[in-house]
Amino acid sequence: MTENTAFGRMHAAVNTGDLELIEKTIDEVVDPGLVFHAPVPTGVPGVRALKQVWRTLLPAFPDLRVHIEDVVVQGDKAVYRNTVTGTHLGEFRGLAPTGRSVCYGEIFIVRLDAGRIAEVWGVVDVLAQLRQLGALDA
């Protein structure tokens, strides 16, 4: 359904767990002027922030997988509801590896321009993620 879109290519790269491929794919499918609206503590904008997300997540969750549950497309925008799974095997947000599995939801709205990802809005269930890692009380 999304394989031939910029987001579909990005999704396929992410699920390889190969940071070099992910960053190469970002360079190919994401507009250099990306506007990235997501609660990521990177302190950098756009494409650099998007790359930093994967530089943070993959060492912490080397088996991370993103499963697309729903896609809604209208005009130049698509909404993706995803389920993310992984095992906490590396440092994440100051938390030492726990070996625990996580499963949490996220929703992204992606705007395309000339076939490239130009703008992203994201909501990630970080509360569920941190609870499953034992960083917060249930």
PDB file of C-alpha atoms in Angstrom:
ATOM      1  CA  MET A   1       0.000   0.000   0.000  1.00  0.00           C
ATOM      2  CA  THR A   2       2.806   2.438   0.829  1.00  0.00           C
ATOM      3  CA  GLU A   3       5.795   0.659  -0.720  1.00  0.00           C
ATOM      4  CA  ASN A   4       6.262   3.102  -3.601  1.00  0.00           C
ATOM      5  CA  THR A   5       5.817   6.299  -1.608  1.00  0.00           C
ATOM      6  CA  ALA A   6       8.531   8.257   0.139  1.00  0.00           C
ATOM      7  CA  PHE A   7       7.100   7.173   3.492  1.00  0.00           C
ATOM      8  CA  GLY A   8       6.911   3.558   2.327  1.00  0.00           C
ATOM      9  CA  ARG A   9      10.580   3.600   1.354  1.00  0.00           C
ATOM     10  CA  MET A  10      11.414   5.193   4.700  1.00  0.00           C
ATOM     11  CA  HIS A  11       9.365   2.556   6.541  1.00  0.00           C
ATOM     12  CA  ALA A  12      11.129  -0.283   4.703  1.00  0.00           C
ATOM     13  CA  ALA A  13      14.551   1.183   5.532  1.00  0.00           C
ATOM     14  CA  VAL A  14      13.664   1.635   9.212  1.00  0.00           C
ATOM     15  CA  ASN A  15      12.654  -2.003   9.544  1.00  0.00           C
ATOM     16  CA  THR A  16      16.078  -3.167   8.330  1.00  0.00           C
ATOM     17  CA  GLY A  17      17.691  -1.787  11.486  1.00  0.00           C
ATOM     18  CA  ASP A  18      20.567  -0.547   9.303  1.00  0.00           C
ATOM     19  CA  LEU A  19      21.356   3.031  10.368  1.00  0.00           C
ATOM     20  CA  GLU A  20      23.466   3.713   7.274  1.00  0.00           C
ATOM     21  CA  LEU A  21      20.602   2.643   4.982  1.00  0.00           C
ATOM     22  CA  ILE A  22      18.086   4.671   7.016  1.00  0.00           C
ATOM     23  CA  GLU A  23      20.202   7.825   6.740  1.00  0.00           C
ATOM     24  CA  LYS A  24      20.778   7.251   2.998  1.00  0.00           C
ATOM     25  CA  THR A  25      17.030   6.783   2.502  1.00  0.00           C
ATOM     26  CA  ILE A  26      16.299   9.955   4.481  1.00  0.00           C
ATOM     27  CA  ASP A  27      18.623  11.845   2.137  1.00  0.00           C
ATOM     28  CA  GLU A  28      16.770  10.404  -0.872  1.00  0.00           C
ATOM     29  CA  VAL A  29      13.117  10.741   0.198  1.00  0.00           C
ATOM     30  CA  VAL A  30      13.046  13.654   2.647  1.00  0.00           C
ATOM     31  CA  ASP A  31      13.083  17.255   1.475  1.00  0.00           C
ATOM     32  CA  PRO A  32      16.235  19.023   2.796  1.00  0.00           C
ATOM     33  CA  GLY A  33      13.955  21.746   4.196  1.00  0.00           C
ATOM     34  CA  LEU A  34      11.881  19.252   6.215  1.00  0.00           C
ATOM     35  CA  VAL A  35       9.667  20.793   8.879  1.00  0.00           C
ATOM     36  CA  PHE A  36       9.589  18.233  11.715  1.00  0.00           C
ATOM     37  CA  HIS A  37       6.899  18.667  14.379  1.00  0.00           C
ATOM     38  CA  ALA A  38       7.571  15.917  16.895  1.00  0.00           C
ATOM     39  CA  PRO A  39       8.486  15.812  20.566  1.00  0.00           C
ATOM     40  CA  VAL A  40      12.099  14.766  20.062  1.00  0.00           C
ATOM     41  CA  PRO A  41      14.738  16.052  22.490  1.00  0.00           C
ATOM     42  CA  THR A  42      17.419  16.583  19.863  1.00  0.00           C
ATOM     43  CA  GLY A  43      17.846  20.343  19.846  1.00  0.00           C
ATOM     44  CA  VAL A  44      18.363  20.249  16.067  1.00  0.00           C
ATOM     45  CA  PRO A  45      15.874  20.933  13.267  1.00  0.00           C
ATOM     46  CA  GLY A  46      14.513  19.079  10.251  1.00  0.00           C
ATOM     47  CA  VAL A  47      16.477  16.319   8.565  1.00  0.00           C
ATOM     48  CA  ARG A  48      19.154  16.386  11.271  1.00  0.00           C
ATOM     49  CA  ALA A  49      16.483  15.798  13.934  1.00  0.00           C
ATOM     50  CA  LEU A  50      14.981  12.917  11.962  1.00  0.00           C
ATOM     51  CA  LYS A  51      18.383  11.251  11.615  1.00  0.00           C
ATOM     52  CA  GLN A  52      19.075  11.804  15.325  1.00  0.00           C
ATOM     53  CA  VAL A  53      15.860   9.960  16.203  1.00  0.00           C
ATOM     54  CA  TRP A  54      17.243   6.813  14.551  1.00  0.00           C
ATOM     55  CA  ARG A  55      20.745   7.331  15.982  1.00  0.00           C
ATOM     56  CA  THR A  56      19.084   7.291  19.413  1.00  0.00           C
ATOM     57  CA  LEU A  57      16.521   4.511  18.905  1.00  0.00           C
ATOM     58  CA  LEU A  58      18.517   1.841  17.056  1.00  0.00           C
ATOM     59  CA  PRO A  59      21.371   1.409  19.562  1.00  0.00           C
ATOM     60  CA  ALA A  60      18.781   1.234  22.357  1.00  0.00           C
ATOM     61  CA  PHE A  61      16.375  -1.080  20.493  1.00  0.00           C
ATOM     62  CA  PRO A  62      18.413  -2.937  17.843  1.00  0.00           C
ATOM     63  CA  ASP A  63      15.448  -5.168  16.926  1.00  0.00           C
ATOM     64  CA  LEU A  64      13.040  -2.226  16.624  1.00  0.00           C
ATOM     65  CA  ARG A  65      10.193  -2.783  14.161  1.00  0.00           C
ATOM     66  CA  VAL A  66       7.445  -0.421  13.033  1.00  0.00           C
ATOM     67  CA  HIS A  67       4.208  -2.020  11.873  1.00  0.00           C
ATOM     68  CA  ILE A  68       1.794   0.190   9.924  1.00  0.00           C
ATOM     69  CA  GLU A  69      -1.729  -0.446  11.244  1.00  0.00           C
ATOM     70  CA  ASP A  70      -3.697   2.150   9.272  1.00  0.00           C
ATOM     71  CA  VAL A  71      -3.082   4.637   6.473  1.00  0.00           C
ATOM     72  CA  VAL A  72      -5.430   7.464   5.518  1.00  0.00           C
ATOM     73  CA  VAL A  73      -4.514   9.574   2.502  1.00  0.00           C
ATOM     74  CA  GLN A  74      -6.037  12.876   1.484  1.00  0.00           C
ATOM     75  CA  GLY A  75      -4.444  15.199  -1.033  1.00  0.00           C
ATOM     76  CA  ASP A  76      -0.770  15.724  -0.247  1.00  0.00           C
ATOM     77  CA  LYS A  77      -1.033  14.269   3.283  1.00  0.00           C
ATOM     78  CA  ALA A  78      -1.087  10.763   4.716  1.00  0.00           C
ATOM     79  CA  VAL A  79      -1.785   9.674   8.287  1.00  0.00           C
ATOM     80  CA  TYR A  80      -0.011   6.559   9.548  1.00  0.00           C
ATOM     81  CA  ARG A  81      -0.995   4.755  12.759  1.00  0.00           C
ATOM     82  CA  ASN A  82       1.844   2.480  13.768  1.00  0.00           C
ATOM     83  CA  THR A  83       2.741  -0.055  16.431  1.00  0.00           C
ATOM     84  CA  VAL A  84       6.389  -0.084  17.454  1.00  0.00           C
ATOM     85  CA  THR A  85       8.079  -3.066  19.112  1.00  0.00           C
ATOM     86  CA  GLY A  86      11.612  -3.654  20.301  1.00  0.00           C
ATOM     87  CA  THR A  87      13.859  -4.931  23.057  1.00  0.00           C
ATOM     88  CA  HIS A  88      15.742  -2.473  25.256  1.00  0.00           C
ATOM     89  CA  LEU A  89      19.371  -3.592  24.840  1.00  0.00           C
ATOM     90  CA  GLY A  90      21.183  -0.225  24.898  1.00  0.00           C
ATOM     91  CA  GLU A  91      21.096   3.054  26.817  1.00  0.00           C
ATOM     92  CA  PHE A  92      17.946   5.101  26.149  1.00  0.00           C
ATOM     93  CA  ARG A  93      17.169   8.540  27.585  1.00  0.00           C
ATOM     94  CA  GLY A  94      19.608   7.909  30.420  1.00  0.00           C
ATOM     95  CA  LEU A  95      18.135   4.490  31.212  1.00  0.00           C
ATOM     96  CA  ALA A  96      20.569   1.567  31.254  1.00  0.00           C
ATOM     97  CA  PRO A  97      19.543  -1.486  29.186  1.00  0.00           C
ATOM     98  CA  THR A  98      16.766  -3.481  30.864  1.00  0.00           C
ATOM     99  CA  GLY A  99      16.290  -6.310  28.379  1.00  0.00           C
ATOM    100  CA  ARG A 100      12.566  -5.535  28.475  1.00  0.00           C
ATOM    101  CA  SER A 101      10.342  -5.562  25.423  1.00  0.00           C
ATOM    102  CA  VAL A 102       8.270  -2.555  24.483  1.00  0.00           C
ATOM    103  CA  CYS A 103       5.149  -2.212  22.363  1.00  0.00           C
ATOM    104  CA  TYR A 104       3.696   1.256  21.907  1.00  0.00           C
ATOM    105  CA  GLY A 105       1.685   3.298  19.450  1.00  0.00           C
ATOM    106  CA  GLU A 106       2.458   6.314  17.361  1.00  0.00           C
ATOM    107  CA  ILE A 107       0.652   8.428  14.803  1.00  0.00           C
ATOM    108  CA  PHE A 108       2.370  10.430  12.086  1.00  0.00           C
ATOM    109  CA  ILE A 109       0.968  12.847   9.546  1.00  0.00           C
ATOM    110  CA  VAL A 110       3.244  13.233   6.552  1.00  0.00           C
ATOM    111  CA  ARG A 111       2.966  15.948   3.912  1.00  0.00           C
ATOM    112  CA  LEU A 112       4.566  15.249   0.571  1.00  0.00           C
ATOM    113  CA  ASP A 113       5.850  17.836  -1.886  1.00  0.00           C
ATOM    114  CA  ALA A 114       7.169  16.729  -5.283  1.00  0.00           C
ATOM    115  CA  GLY A 115       7.196  13.134  -4.010  1.00  0.00           C
ATOM    116  CA  ARG A 116       9.405  13.882  -1.002  1.00  0.00           C
ATOM    117  CA  ILE A 117       8.538  14.102   2.693  1.00  0.00           C
ATOM    118  CA  ALA A 118       8.327  17.854   3.327  1.00  0.00           C
ATOM    119  CA  GLU A 119       6.604  18.030   6.709  1.00  0.00           C
ATOM    120  CA  VAL A 120       5.956  15.583   9.544  1.00  0.00           C
ATOM    121  CA  TRP A 121       3.759  15.807  12.629  1.00  0.00           C
ATOM    122  CA  GLY A 122       4.237  13.019  15.148  1.00  0.00           C
ATOM    123  CA  VAL A 123       2.677  11.756  18.355  1.00  0.00           C
ATOM    124  CA  VAL A 124       4.473   8.900  20.113  1.00  0.00           C
ATOM    125  CA  ASP A 125       3.196   7.164  23.255  1.00  0.00           C
ATOM    126  CA  VAL A 126       6.410   7.793  25.207  1.00  0.00           C
ATOM    127  CA  LEU A 127       4.517   7.298  28.499  1.00  0.00           C
ATOM    128  CA  ALA A 128       3.705   3.673  27.585  1.00  0.00           C
ATOM    129  CA  GLN A 129       7.267   3.161  26.376  1.00  0.00           C
ATOM    130  CA  LEU A 130       8.823   4.459  29.625  1.00  0.00           C
ATOM    131  CA  ARG A 131       6.369   2.509  31.791  1.00  0.00           C
ATOM    132  CA  GLN A 132       7.238  -0.717  29.987  1.00  0.00           C
ATOM    133  CA  LEU A 133      10.917  -0.014  30.554  1.00  0.00           C
ATOM    134  CA  GLY A 134      10.279   0.446  34.288  1.00  0.00           C
ATOM    135  CA  ALA A 135      11.300   4.107  34.210  1.00  0.00           C
ATOM    136  CA  LEU A 136       7.828   5.165  35.476  1.00  0.00           C
ATOM    137  CA  ASP A 137       5.310   3.546  37.781  1.00  0.00           C
ATOM    138  CA  ALA A 138       2.417   1.817  36.004  1.00  0.00           C
TER     139      ALA A 138
END
